[in-house]
CSV table of C-alpha atoms in Angstrom, one decimal:
chain,number,residue,atom,x,y,z
A,12,MET,CA,-16.0,-9.6,13.6
A,13,ALA,CA,-18.2,-8.6,16.4
A,14,ASP,CA,-19.4,-5.1,15.5
A,15,GLY,CA,-18.1,-4.9,12.0
A,16,PRO,CA,-20.2,-4.5,8.9
A,17,PRO,CA,-21.7,-7.7,7.5
A,18,ALA,CA,-19.4,-9.6,5.1
A,19,SER,CA,-21.4,-8.7,2.1
A,20,ASP,CA,-20.6,-5.0,2.7
A,21,ALA,CA,-16.9,-5.5,3.5
A,22,PHE,CA,-16.2,-6.5,-0.1
A,23,SER,CA,-17.5,-4.4,-2.9
A,24,VAL,CA,-16.6,-3.0,-6.3
A,25,ARG,CA,-18.1,0.2,-7.9
A,26,VAL,CA,-17.8,2.1,-11.1
A,27,GLN,CA,-19.0,5.7,-11.0
A,28,ALA,CA,-18.6,9.0,-12.8
A,29,ASP,CA,-18.5,11.1,-9.5
A,30,ALA,CA,-15.3,11.8,-7.6
A,31,PHE,CA,-14.7,9.4,-4.7
A,32,ASP,CA,-13.6,10.2,-1.2
A,33,ALA,CA,-10.6,7.9,-0.7
A,34,THR,CA,-10.5,8.8,3.0
A,35,ARG,CA,-14.1,8.0,3.7
A,36,GLU,CA,-14.0,4.7,1.7
A,37,ALA,CA,-11.0,3.5,3.8
A,38,ALA,CA,-12.5,4.6,7.1
A,39,THR,CA,-15.8,2.7,6.6
A,40,LEU,CA,-13.9,-0.5,5.9
A,41,ALA,CA,-12.5,-0.7,9.4
A,42,HIS,CA,-14.9,1.4,11.2
A,43,GLY,CA,-16.1,0.0,14.5
A,44,ARG,CA,-14.0,-3.1,14.1
A,45,THR,CA,-11.4,-4.4,16.5
A,46,ASP,CA,-10.1,-7.3,14.5
A,47,VAL,CA,-8.4,-5.5,11.6
A,48,GLY,CA,-4.7,-5.1,12.0
A,49,ALA,CA,-3.7,-3.4,8.7
A,50,VAL,CA,-5.4,-1.1,6.2
A,51,VAL,CA,-3.9,-0.3,2.9
A,52,THR,CA,-5.4,2.3,0.5
A,53,PHE,CA,-4.0,3.0,-3.0
A,54,THR,CA,-5.3,6.0,-5.0
A,55,GLY,CA,-4.3,6.5,-8.6
A,56,LEU,CA,-4.6,10.1,-9.7
A,57,CYS,CA,-4.7,11.9,-12.9
A,58,ARG,CA,-1.4,13.7,-13.6
A,59,ALA,CA,-1.0,16.9,-15.5
A,60,ASP,CA,1.8,15.7,-17.6
A,61,GLU,CA,3.2,17.8,-20.5
A,62,THR,CA,4.5,16.5,-23.8
A,63,ALA,CA,5.6,18.3,-27.0
A,64,ASP,CA,1.9,18.6,-27.7
A,65,GLY,CA,1.3,20.6,-24.7
A,66,PRO,CA,-0.3,19.9,-21.3
A,67,LEU,CA,-2.9,17.3,-20.6
A,68,THR,CA,-6.2,18.9,-19.6
A,69,ALA,CA,-8.1,15.8,-18.8
A,70,LEU,CA,-8.5,12.1,-19.2
A,71,HIS,CA,-11.6,10.5,-20.7
A,72,LEU,CA,-12.3,7.0,-19.2
A,73,GLU,CA,-14.5,4.8,-21.3
A,74,HIS,CA,-15.6,1.5,-19.9
A,75,TYR,CA,-17.6,-1.6,-20.8
A,76,PRO,CA,-20.6,-1.4,-18.4
A,77,GLY,CA,-21.6,-4.6,-16.8
A,78,MET,CA,-18.3,-6.3,-17.8
A,79,ALA,CA,-16.2,-3.7,-15.9
A,80,GLU,CA,-18.1,-4.5,-12.6
A,81,ALA,CA,-18.1,-8.3,-13.3
A,82,GLU,CA,-14.3,-8.3,-14.0
A,83,MET,CA,-13.5,-6.2,-10.9
A,84,GLY,CA,-15.6,-8.6,-8.9
A,85,ARG,CA,-13.6,-11.6,-10.3
A,86,ILE,CA,-10.3,-9.9,-9.5
A,87,LEU,CA,-11.6,-9.2,-5.9
A,88,ASP,CA,-12.7,-12.8,-5.5
A,89,GLU,CA,-9.2,-14.0,-6.7
A,90,ALA,CA,-7.6,-11.8,-4.1
A,91,ARG,CA,-9.8,-13.2,-1.3
A,92,ALA,CA,-8.8,-16.6,-2.4
A,93,ARG,CA,-5.1,-15.7,-2.1
A,94,TRP,CA,-4.9,-13.6,1.1
A,95,PRO,CA,-6.8,-13.5,4.5
A,96,LEU,CA,-8.7,-10.3,3.8
A,97,GLN,CA,-11.5,-8.9,6.1
A,98,GLY,CA,-12.5,-6.4,3.6
A,99,ALA,CA,-11.7,-4.9,0.2
A,100,ARG,CA,-13.0,-2.2,-2.0
A,101,ILE,CA,-12.4,-1.2,-5.6
A,102,VAL,CA,-13.8,2.1,-6.8
A,103,HIS,CA,-13.1,3.1,-10.5
A,104,ARG,CA,-14.3,6.2,-12.2
A,105,HIS,CA,-15.3,6.6,-15.8
A,106,GLY,CA,-16.0,9.8,-17.8
A,107,ARG,CA,-13.9,13.0,-17.7
A,108,ILE,CA,-11.3,13.3,-15.0
A,109,VAL,CA,-9.1,16.4,-14.5
A,110,PRO,CA,-5.5,16.4,-13.2
A,111,GLY,CA,-5.3,16.1,-9.4
A,112,GLU,CA,-8.5,14.0,-9.3
A,113,GLY,CA,-8.5,10.3,-8.4
A,114,ILE,CA,-9.2,7.7,-11.0
A,115,VAL,CA,-9.1,4.5,-9.0
A,116,LEU,CA,-9.2,3.6,-5.4
A,117,VAL,CA,-8.3,0.2,-3.8
A,118,VAL,CA,-8.6,-0.5,-0.1
A,119,THR,CA,-7.7,-3.7,1.6
A,120,ALA,CA,-8.1,-4.8,5.2
A,121,SER,CA,-6.5,-7.7,6.9
A,122,PRO,CA,-5.2,-8.9,10.3
A,123,HIS,CA,-1.6,-8.7,8.7
A,124,ARG,CA,0.3,-6.0,7.0
A,125,GLY,CA,1.9,-8.2,4.5
A,126,ALA,CA,-1.5,-9.6,3.3
A,127,ALA,CA,-3.0,-6.1,3.0
A,128,PHE,CA,0.0,-4.8,1.0
A,129,ALA,CA,0.2,-7.8,-1.3
A,130,ALA,CA,-3.6,-7.8,-2.0
A,131,ALA,CA,-3.7,-4.1,-2.7
A,132,GLU,CA,-0.8,-4.4,-5.2
A,133,PHE,CA,-2.4,-7.6,-6.8
A,134,LEU,CA,-5.7,-5.8,-7.3
A,135,MET,CA,-4.0,-2.7,-8.8
A,136,ASP,CA,-1.8,-4.8,-11.2
A,137,TRP,CA,-4.9,-6.8,-12.4
A,138,LEU,CA,-7.1,-3.8,-12.7
A,139,LYS,CA,-4.6,-2.3,-15.0
A,140,THR,CA,-4.4,-5.2,-17.4
A,141,SER,CA,-7.9,-6.8,-17.2
A,142,ALA,CA,-10.6,-4.4,-16.1
A,143,PRO,CA,-12.2,-3.1,-19.3
A,144,PHE,CA,-11.4,0.6,-19.1
A,145,TRP,CA,-9.7,2.8,-21.7
A,146,LYS,CA,-8.1,6.2,-21.3
A,147,LYS,CA,-8.1,8.9,-23.9
A,148,GLU,CA,-6.0,12.0,-23.3
A,149,GLU,CA,-7.6,15.4,-23.7
A,150,ARG,CA,-4.6,17.5,-24.9
A,151,PRO,CA,-5.7,20.5,-26.9
A,152,GLY,CA,-2.4,20.9,-28.6
A,153,ALA,CA,-2.3,17.4,-30.0
A,154,PRO,CA,-3.5,16.0,-33.4
A,155,ASP,CA,-7.3,15.2,-32.9
A,156,ASP,CA,-7.1,16.9,-29.5
A,157,GLY,CA,-5.5,13.9,-27.9
A,158,ALA,CA,-4.8,10.2,-28.3
A,159,TRP,CA,-5.8,6.9,-26.7
A,160,VAL,CA,-3.3,6.0,-23.9
A,161,GLU,CA,-1.4,2.8,-25.0
A,162,ALA,CA,-1.1,-0.2,-22.8
A,163,LYS,CA,2.3,-0.6,-21.2
A,164,ALA,CA,4.3,-3.8,-21.4
A,165,THR,CA,5.3,-3.0,-17.8
A,166,ASP,CA,1.8,-3.3,-16.7
A,167,ASP,CA,1.5,-6.8,-18.3
A,168,ASP,CA,4.7,-7.7,-16.6
A,169,ALA,CA,3.4,-6.5,-13.2
A,170,ALA,CA,0.2,-8.6,-13.6
A,171,GLU,CA,2.2,-11.6,-14.7
A,172,ARG,CA,4.3,-11.8,-11.7
A,173,TRP,CA,1.3,-13.0,-9.7
A,174,GLY,CA,1.1,-16.1,-11.7
A,175,ALA,CA,-1.2,-17.4,-14.5
A,176,GLY,CA,-4.9,-18.1,-14.0
A,177,ALA,CA,-5.7,-14.9,-12.0
A,178,ALA,CA,-8.9,-13.0,-12.9
B,4,MET,CA,-25.3,-11.9,-32.1
B,5,LYS,CA,-24.6,-8.5,-30.7
B,6,VAL,CA,-21.1,-7.1,-31.3
B,7,LEU,CA,-19.8,-4.2,-29.2
B,8,TYR,CA,-16.8,-1.9,-29.9
B,9,PHE,CA,-14.8,0.1,-27.5
B,10,ALA,CA,-12.1,2.9,-27.5
B,11,TRP,CA,-10.5,3.4,-30.9
B,12,LEU,CA,-12.2,0.3,-32.4
B,13,ARG,CA,-15.5,2.0,-31.6
B,14,GLU,CA,-14.2,5.2,-33.3
B,15,ARG,CA,-12.8,3.4,-36.4
B,16,VAL,CA,-16.0,1.2,-36.9
B,17,GLY,CA,-18.1,4.3,-36.2
B,18,LEU,CA,-20.6,2.2,-34.0
B,19,THR,CA,-20.9,1.4,-30.3
B,20,GLU,CA,-22.7,-1.9,-31.2
B,21,GLU,CA,-24.4,-3.7,-34.0
B,22,GLU,CA,-26.4,-7.0,-34.5
B,23,VAL,CA,-24.5,-9.4,-36.8
B,24,ASP,CA,-25.5,-12.7,-38.4
B,25,PRO,CA,-22.2,-14.4,-39.5
B,26,PRO,CA,-22.1,-17.4,-41.9
B,27,ALA,CA,-21.8,-20.9,-40.5
B,28,ASP,CA,-18.1,-21.1,-41.2
B,29,VAL,CA,-17.4,-18.4,-38.6
B,30,HIS,CA,-16.6,-20.5,-35.5
B,31,THR,CA,-14.2,-18.6,-33.5
B,32,VAL,CA,-13.6,-15.0,-32.2
B,33,ALA,CA,-10.7,-14.7,-34.7
B,34,ASP,CA,-13.0,-16.0,-37.5
B,35,LEU,CA,-15.5,-13.3,-36.6
B,36,ALA,CA,-12.9,-10.5,-36.5
B,37,ARG,CA,-11.7,-11.6,-40.0
B,38,TRP,CA,-15.3,-11.7,-41.3
B,39,LEU,CA,-15.9,-8.1,-39.8
B,40,GLN,CA,-12.7,-6.9,-41.3
B,41,ALA,CA,-13.7,-8.2,-44.8
B,42,ARG,CA,-16.6,-5.8,-44.7
B,43,GLY,CA,-14.0,-3.0,-45.6
B,44,GLY,CA,-14.4,0.7,-44.5
B,45,GLY,CA,-14.4,1.4,-40.8
B,46,HIS,CA,-14.4,-2.3,-40.0
B,47,ALA,CA,-11.3,-3.0,-42.1
B,48,HIS,CA,-9.5,-0.1,-40.4
B,49,ALA,CA,-10.5,-1.3,-37.0
B,50,PHE,CA,-9.4,-4.9,-37.5
B,51,GLU,CA,-6.2,-4.1,-39.6
B,52,ASN,CA,-3.9,-5.4,-36.9
B,53,PRO,CA,-5.5,-8.4,-35.1
B,54,ALA,CA,-2.6,-8.7,-32.7
B,55,VAL,CA,-3.7,-5.5,-30.8
B,56,VAL,CA,-7.4,-6.4,-30.6
B,57,ARG,CA,-8.8,-8.1,-27.5
B,58,ALA,CA,-12.1,-9.7,-27.1
B,59,ALA,CA,-14.8,-10.8,-24.7
B,60,LEU,CA,-17.5,-13.3,-24.9
B,61,ASP,CA,-20.5,-12.6,-22.7
B,62,ARG,CA,-18.4,-10.3,-20.7
B,63,ARG,CA,-15.5,-12.6,-20.1
B,64,HIS,CA,-12.0,-12.2,-21.6
B,65,VAL,CA,-11.3,-14.8,-24.3
B,66,LYS,CA,-8.5,-15.8,-26.6
B,67,PRO,CA,-8.9,-15.4,-30.4
B,68,ASP,CA,-9.3,-19.2,-30.8
B,69,ALA,CA,-12.3,-19.2,-28.4
B,70,PRO,CA,-15.5,-20.7,-30.1
B,71,LEU,CA,-18.4,-18.3,-30.5
B,72,ALA,CA,-20.7,-21.3,-29.6
B,73,GLY,CA,-23.9,-19.6,-28.6
B,74,ALA,CA,-22.5,-16.4,-27.2
B,75,ARG,CA,-25.0,-13.6,-27.2
B,76,GLU,CA,-22.5,-10.7,-26.8
B,77,VAL,CA,-19.2,-10.3,-28.4
B,78,ALA,CA,-17.0,-7.2,-27.6
B,79,PHE,CA,-13.8,-6.1,-29.4
B,80,PHE,CA,-11.4,-3.5,-27.8
B,81,PRO,CA,-7.7,-2.6,-27.6
B,82,PRO,CA,-5.6,-3.7,-24.7
B,83,MET,CA,-7.1,-2.1,-21.5
B,84,THR,CA,-5.6,1.0,-19.8
B,85,GLY,CA,-7.7,1.4,-16.7
B,86,GLY,CA,-6.4,1.7,-13.1
C,18,MET,CA,5.0,20.9,-8.3
C,19,ALA,CA,3.3,24.1,-9.1
C,20,ASP,CA,0.7,24.6,-6.4
C,21,GLY,CA,1.8,21.8,-4.1
C,22,PRO,CA,3.0,22.3,-0.6
C,23,PRO,CA,6.7,23.2,-0.1
C,24,ALA,CA,9.0,20.2,-0.2
C,25,SER,CA,9.8,20.6,3.4
C,26,ASP,CA,6.2,20.0,4.4
C,27,ALA,CA,5.8,17.1,1.9
C,28,PHE,CA,8.1,14.9,4.0
C,29,SER,CA,7.6,14.6,7.8
C,30,VAL,CA,7.6,12.3,10.8
C,31,ARG,CA,5.7,12.8,14.0
C,32,VAL,CA,5.3,11.0,17.3
C,33,GLN,CA,2.1,11.8,19.2
C,34,ALA,CA,-0.1,10.5,22.0
C,35,ASP,CA,-3.3,11.6,20.2
C,36,ALA,CA,-5.2,9.6,17.7
C,37,PHE,CA,-4.5,10.4,14.0
C,38,ASP,CA,-6.8,10.9,11.2
C,39,ALA,CA,-5.4,8.7,8.5
C,40,THR,CA,-7.6,10.1,6.0
C,41,ARG,CA,-6.8,13.7,6.5
C,42,GLU,CA,-3.1,12.9,6.6
C,43,ALA,CA,-3.3,11.3,3.2
C,44,ALA,CA,-5.4,14.0,1.7
C,45,THR,CA,-3.1,16.9,2.7
C,46,LEU,CA,-0.1,15.1,1.0
C,47,ALA,CA,-1.6,15.3,-2.5
C,48,HIS,CA,-4.0,18.2,-2.0
C,49,GLY,CA,-3.9,20.8,-4.7
C,50,ARG,CA,-1.1,19.0,-6.6
C,51,THR,CA,-1.4,17.7,-10.1
C,52,ASP,CA,1.9,15.9,-10.4
C,53,VAL,CA,1.2,13.0,-8.1
C,54,GLY,CA,0.1,9.7,-9.8
C,55,ALA,CA,-0.2,7.4,-6.8
C,56,VAL,CA,-0.8,7.7,-3.1
C,57,VAL,CA,-0.4,4.7,-0.8
C,58,THR,CA,-1.5,4.8,2.8
C,59,PHE,CA,-0.8,2.1,5.5
C,60,THR,CA,-2.6,2.1,8.8
C,61,GLY,CA,-1.5,-0.3,11.5
C,62,LEU,CA,-4.4,-0.8,14.1
C,63,CYS,CA,-4.6,-2.3,17.5
C,64,ARG,CA,-6.4,-5.6,17.4
C,65,ALA,CA,-8.5,-7.0,20.1
C,66,ASP,CA,-7.0,-10.4,20.2
C,67,GLU,CA,-7.8,-13.1,22.8
C,68,THR,CA,-5.4,-15.5,24.4
C,69,ALA,CA,-5.8,-18.1,27.2
C,70,ASP,CA,-5.2,-15.1,29.5
C,71,GLY,CA,-8.2,-13.4,28.2
C,72,PRO,CA,-8.8,-10.3,25.9
C,73,LEU,CA,-6.4,-7.5,25.2
C,74,THR,CA,-7.9,-4.3,26.5
C,75,ALA,CA,-5.1,-2.0,25.3
C,76,LEU,CA,-1.5,-1.6,24.2
C,77,HIS,CA,0.9,0.7,25.9
C,78,LEU,CA,3.5,2.1,23.6
C,79,GLU,CA,6.7,3.3,25.1
C,80,HIS,CA,9.2,5.2,23.0
C,81,TYR,CA,12.6,6.8,23.2
C,82,PRO,CA,11.8,10.5,22.8
C,83,GLY,CA,14.3,12.2,20.4
C,84,MET,CA,15.7,9.0,19.0
C,85,ALA,CA,12.3,7.9,17.7
C,86,GLU,CA,11.8,11.0,15.6
C,87,ALA,CA,15.5,10.9,14.5
C,88,GLU,CA,15.3,7.2,13.5
C,89,MET,CA,11.9,7.7,11.6
C,90,GLY,CA,13.7,10.7,9.8
C,91,ARG,CA,16.6,8.5,8.8
C,92,ILE,CA,14.3,5.8,7.6
C,93,LEU,CA,12.4,8.4,5.5
C,94,ASP,CA,15.6,9.8,4.0
C,95,GLU,CA,16.6,6.2,3.0
C,96,ALA,CA,13.2,5.7,1.2
C,97,ARG,CA,13.7,9.1,-0.5
C,98,ALA,CA,17.1,7.9,-1.7
C,99,ARG,CA,15.6,4.7,-3.1
C,100,TRP,CA,12.4,5.8,-4.8
C,101,PRO,CA,11.2,8.9,-6.6
C,102,LEU,CA,8.9,10.2,-3.9
C,103,GLN,CA,7.0,13.5,-4.0
C,104,GLY,CA,5.9,13.3,-0.3
C,105,ALA,CA,5.9,10.8,2.6
C,106,ARG,CA,4.6,11.0,6.2
C,107,ILE,CA,5.1,8.8,9.1
C,108,VAL,CA,2.9,9.2,12.2
C,109,HIS,CA,3.5,6.9,15.2
C,110,ARG,CA,1.5,7.0,18.4
C,111,HIS,CA,2.8,6.5,21.9
C,112,GLY,CA,0.9,5.9,25.2
C,113,ARG,CA,-2.3,3.8,25.7
C,114,ILE,CA,-4.0,2.7,22.5
C,115,VAL,CA,-7.2,0.7,22.5
C,116,PRO,CA,-8.4,-2.0,20.0
C,117,GLY,CA,-9.7,-0.4,16.8
C,118,GLU,CA,-7.4,2.6,17.1
C,119,GLY,CA,-4.5,3.3,14.7
C,120,ILE,CA,-1.0,2.8,16.1
C,121,VAL,CA,1.0,3.9,13.0
C,122,LEU,CA,0.3,5.6,9.7
C,123,VAL,CA,2.6,5.7,6.7
C,124,VAL,CA,1.7,7.7,3.5
C,125,THR,CA,3.7,7.9,0.3
C,126,ALA,CA,3.1,9.9,-2.9
C,127,SER,CA,5.0,9.3,-6.1
C,128,PRO,CA,4.3,9.7,-9.9
C,129,HIS,CA,4.4,5.9,-10.1
C,130,ARG,CA,2.4,3.2,-8.3
C,131,GLY,CA,5.3,0.8,-7.9
C,132,ALA,CA,7.3,3.4,-6.1
C,133,ALA,CA,4.6,4.4,-3.8
C,134,PHE,CA,3.8,0.8,-2.9
C,135,ALA,CA,7.5,-0.2,-2.4
C,136,ALA,CA,8.3,2.8,-0.3
C,137,ALA,CA,5.3,2.3,2.0
C,138,GLU,CA,6.2,-1.2,2.6
C,139,PHE,CA,9.8,-0.4,3.1
C,140,LEU,CA,9.0,2.3,5.6
C,141,MET,CA,6.7,-0.1,7.6
C,142,ASP,CA,9.2,-2.9,7.6
C,143,TRP,CA,12.0,-0.7,8.8
C,144,LEU,CA,9.8,1.0,11.4
C,145,LYS,CA,9.0,-2.4,12.9
C,146,THR,CA,12.7,-3.2,13.4
C,147,SER,CA,14.4,0.0,13.9
C,148,ALA,CA,12.1,2.7,15.3
C,149,PRO,CA,12.6,2.8,19.2
C,150,PHE,CA,9.0,1.9,20.2
C,151,TRP,CA,8.0,-1.0,22.6
C,152,LYS,CA,4.6,-2.4,23.0
C,153,LYS,CA,3.3,-3.8,26.3
C,154,GLU,CA,-0.1,-5.5,26.4
C,155,GLU,CA,-2.8,-4.6,28.9
C,156,ARG,CA,-4.5,-7.9,29.5
C,157,PRO,CA,-6.2,-8.0,32.8
C,158,GLY,CA,-6.4,-11.8,33.0
C,159,ALA,CA,-2.6,-12.3,32.4
C,160,PRO,CA,0.2,-12.4,35.1
C,161,ASP,CA,1.3,-8.9,35.9
C,162,ASP,CA,-1.7,-7.7,33.9
C,163,GLY,CA,0.1,-8.2,30.6
C,164,ALA,CA,3.5,-8.8,29.1
C,165,TRP,CA,5.9,-6.9,26.6
C,166,VAL,CA,5.4,-7.9,23.1
C,167,GLU,CA,8.2,-9.8,21.7
C,168,ALA,CA,9.9,-8.9,18.5
C,169,LYS,CA,9.1,-11.3,15.7
C,170,ALA,CA,11.8,-13.0,13.6
C,171,THR,CA,9.4,-12.4,10.6
C,172,ASP,CA,9.7,-8.6,11.1
C,173,ASP,CA,13.6,-8.9,10.9
C,174,ASP,CA,13.2,-11.0,7.7
C,175,ALA,CA,10.8,-8.4,6.2
C,176,ALA,CA,13.3,-5.7,6.9
C,177,GLU,CA,16.4,-7.7,5.7
C,178,ARG,CA,14.9,-8.1,2.2
C,179,TRP,CA,15.5,-4.5,1.5
C,180,GLY,CA,19.2,-5.2,1.8
C,181,ALA,CA,21.8,-4.3,4.4
C,182,GLY,CA,22.6,-0.7,5.4
C,183,ALA,CA,19.2,0.8,5.5
C,184,ALA,CA,18.3,3.1,8.3
D,15,MET,CA,27.8,9.4,30.9
D,16,LYS,CA,23.9,9.1,30.9
D,17,VAL,CA,22.4,5.7,30.6
D,18,LEU,CA,18.8,5.3,29.5
D,19,TYR,CA,16.7,2.1,29.9
D,20,PHE,CA,13.6,1.3,28.1
D,21,ALA,CA,10.6,-1.4,28.3
D,22,TRP,CA,11.5,-4.5,30.4
D,23,LEU,CA,15.1,-3.3,30.9
D,24,ARG,CA,13.8,-0.1,32.6
D,25,GLU,CA,11.3,-2.2,34.7
D,26,ARG,CA,14.1,-4.6,35.9
D,27,VAL,CA,16.7,-1.9,36.5
D,28,GLY,CA,13.9,0.2,38.2
D,29,LEU,CA,15.2,3.4,36.6
D,30,THR,CA,14.5,5.3,33.4
D,31,GLU,CA,17.9,6.8,33.5
D,32,GLU,CA,21.1,7.3,35.6
D,33,GLU,CA,24.5,9.0,35.4
D,34,VAL,CA,27.4,6.5,35.5
D,35,ASP,CA,31.1,6.9,35.6
D,36,PRO,CA,32.6,3.5,34.4
D,37,PRO,CA,36.3,2.8,34.9
D,38,ALA,CA,38.8,3.2,32.1
D,39,ASP,CA,38.9,-0.4,30.9
D,40,VAL,CA,35.2,-0.1,29.9
D,41,HIS,CA,35.7,0.7,26.2
D,42,THR,CA,32.7,-0.7,24.3
D,43,VAL,CA,28.9,-0.9,24.7
D,44,ALA,CA,29.3,-4.6,25.6
D,45,ASP,CA,31.9,-3.7,28.2
D,46,LEU,CA,29.4,-1.2,29.6
D,47,ALA,CA,26.6,-3.7,29.8
D,48,ARG,CA,28.9,-6.3,31.6
D,49,TRP,CA,30.0,-3.6,34.1
D,50,LEU,CA,26.3,-2.6,34.7
D,51,GLN,CA,25.4,-6.3,35.1
D,52,ALA,CA,28.1,-6.8,37.7
D,53,ARG,CA,26.4,-4.3,39.9
D,54,GLY,CA,23.9,-7.1,40.7
D,55,GLY,CA,20.2,-6.7,41.8
D,56,GLY,CA,18.0,-5.1,39.0
D,57,HIS,CA,21.0,-4.5,36.8
D,58,ALA,CA,22.0,-8.2,36.8
D,59,HIS,CA,18.5,-9.2,36.1
D,60,ALA,CA,18.2,-6.7,33.2
D,61,PHE,CA,21.4,-7.8,31.5
D,62,GLU,CA,21.3,-11.5,32.3
D,63,ASN,CA,20.9,-12.3,28.6
D,64,PRO,CA,23.0,-9.9,26.5
D,65,ALA,CA,21.9,-11.5,23.3
D,66,VAL,CA,18.4,-9.8,23.6
D,67,VAL,CA,19.7,-6.4,24.7
D,68,ARG,CA,20.1,-3.6,21.9
D,69,ALA,CA,21.9,-0.4,22.3
D,70,ALA,CA,22.0,3.1,21.0
D,71,LEU,CA,24.9,5.7,21.3
D,72,ASP,CA,23.7,9.3,21.2
D,73,ARG,CA,20.4,8.1,19.6
D,74,ARG,CA,21.9,5.9,16.9
D,75,HIS,CA,21.7,2.1,16.8
D,76,VAL,CA,25.0,0.5,17.5
D,77,LYS,CA,26.5,-3.1,17.8
D,78,PRO,CA,27.9,-4.4,21.1
D,79,ASP,CA,31.5,-3.8,19.9
D,80,ALA,CA,30.9,0.0,19.3
D,81,PRO,CA,33.3,2.0,21.3
D,82,LEU,CA,31.9,4.4,23.9
D,83,ALA,CA,34.5,7.0,22.8
D,84,GLY,CA,33.0,10.3,24.2
D,85,ALA,CA,29.3,9.3,23.8
D,86,ARG,CA,27.1,11.4,26.1
D,87,GLU,CA,24.0,9.2,26.1
D,88,VAL,CA,23.8,5.4,26.0
D,89,ALA,CA,20.5,3.7,25.8
D,90,PHE,CA,19.7,-0.1,26.4
D,91,PHE,CA,16.5,-1.7,25.3
D,92,PRO,CA,15.0,-4.9,24.0
D,93,PRO,CA,14.3,-5.5,20.3
D,94,MET,CA,11.9,-2.9,19.0
D,95,THR,CA,8.2,-3.7,18.6
D,96,GLY,CA,6.8,-0.6,17.1
D,97,GLY,CA,4.9,-0.1,13.8
């Protein structure tokens, strides 16, 4: 802990319209520390998928300001209660996001690799199902220029495997 | 009581938020959804399938049977697709 | 795939004495691509742990040149056979590494987050148990100035859960 | 046949590698380890507990019962601790 950032900075959640720098976010979490053994970063990116209605040109992310940050903070607290984390960060974008850009970033730091991996997966699984964000496709060839993305049953399953009561 | 709508519920209702004053027999979140649906028009369209509508009371997820009991802000939205 | 790097560059293993830039390695894997949905990076760091013999001042990593790269390549091939990866990179250092520095980096890119997470964990678990690297502690207060790190049974268990025959 | 040693096996033997020419009855990796151990000195110390010695033939992991059969490079080392 000696020269690490104060505990309050080691854990944070953020919602922003701007692109994030996954690399810098991860670097700051362990920077100057000598007690971290494992850092896991997950970046979820917008993919340029193509359907019968043509290519996706962007995703529009709508969110519930205030609740989004609160819910992300609750998910982070739940992860801290389950694993020995030294730091964790969630950055989620809103607004228009084009293919190739990052949508969400999760970073976890722990003395042990198993905890860092598990916590990162847990955070992503719960973000998918409980953070109040909604994606709408921008697909110029589609009816109404694109539809709301539907929630996947597989995402619910992924979140459920961590057990009830989370987040 | 302030009601917020998100994603396609917002589009169907045609409002991002509104102030409502439901009658005394509207006790739960599900009661409120039914009462809003009964208004017809965009509201009826938004709430036509209650099984796909999620809700939050004062920015916390709740089940349909949650009592409104003094909540200041109720939000309705489809299943989340963030991450 | 359109403007991504050629497939041959998307998958690589490297052993080096120099420090690596985790952030840049991850960035290059998805850079300019619009088909990647998830990037997971794992960084294993040298920790400044303290025992009755005093603080660890460094780790010395010995490796088997030639076999190390070959084995890392075989592990990577096994991961590619198991998950739909669009890119993966393993960088492992040898030589003297001080607390706070990275020892190993694993990056995986996939259309799907589950595959990216699973492949990264698989790569790390198998690296721990099958890549020919050995750590010796530099601990000035200890007999002989430090001992060889002993393999952990938990690492074997972690590798075993992926099933026999890997790597 | 070239034999390589790593980590504490290297330290105990006192060599990083050596050329050896084992007799015809040395068929397997385990046979070779026993033959090396019988030399005494650093070799005896290095191979005193065969259960903690791992081996590779031509840069691939093998079990103790693997036949040497024409291998050019045999390596002995403790369980790996990379990653």
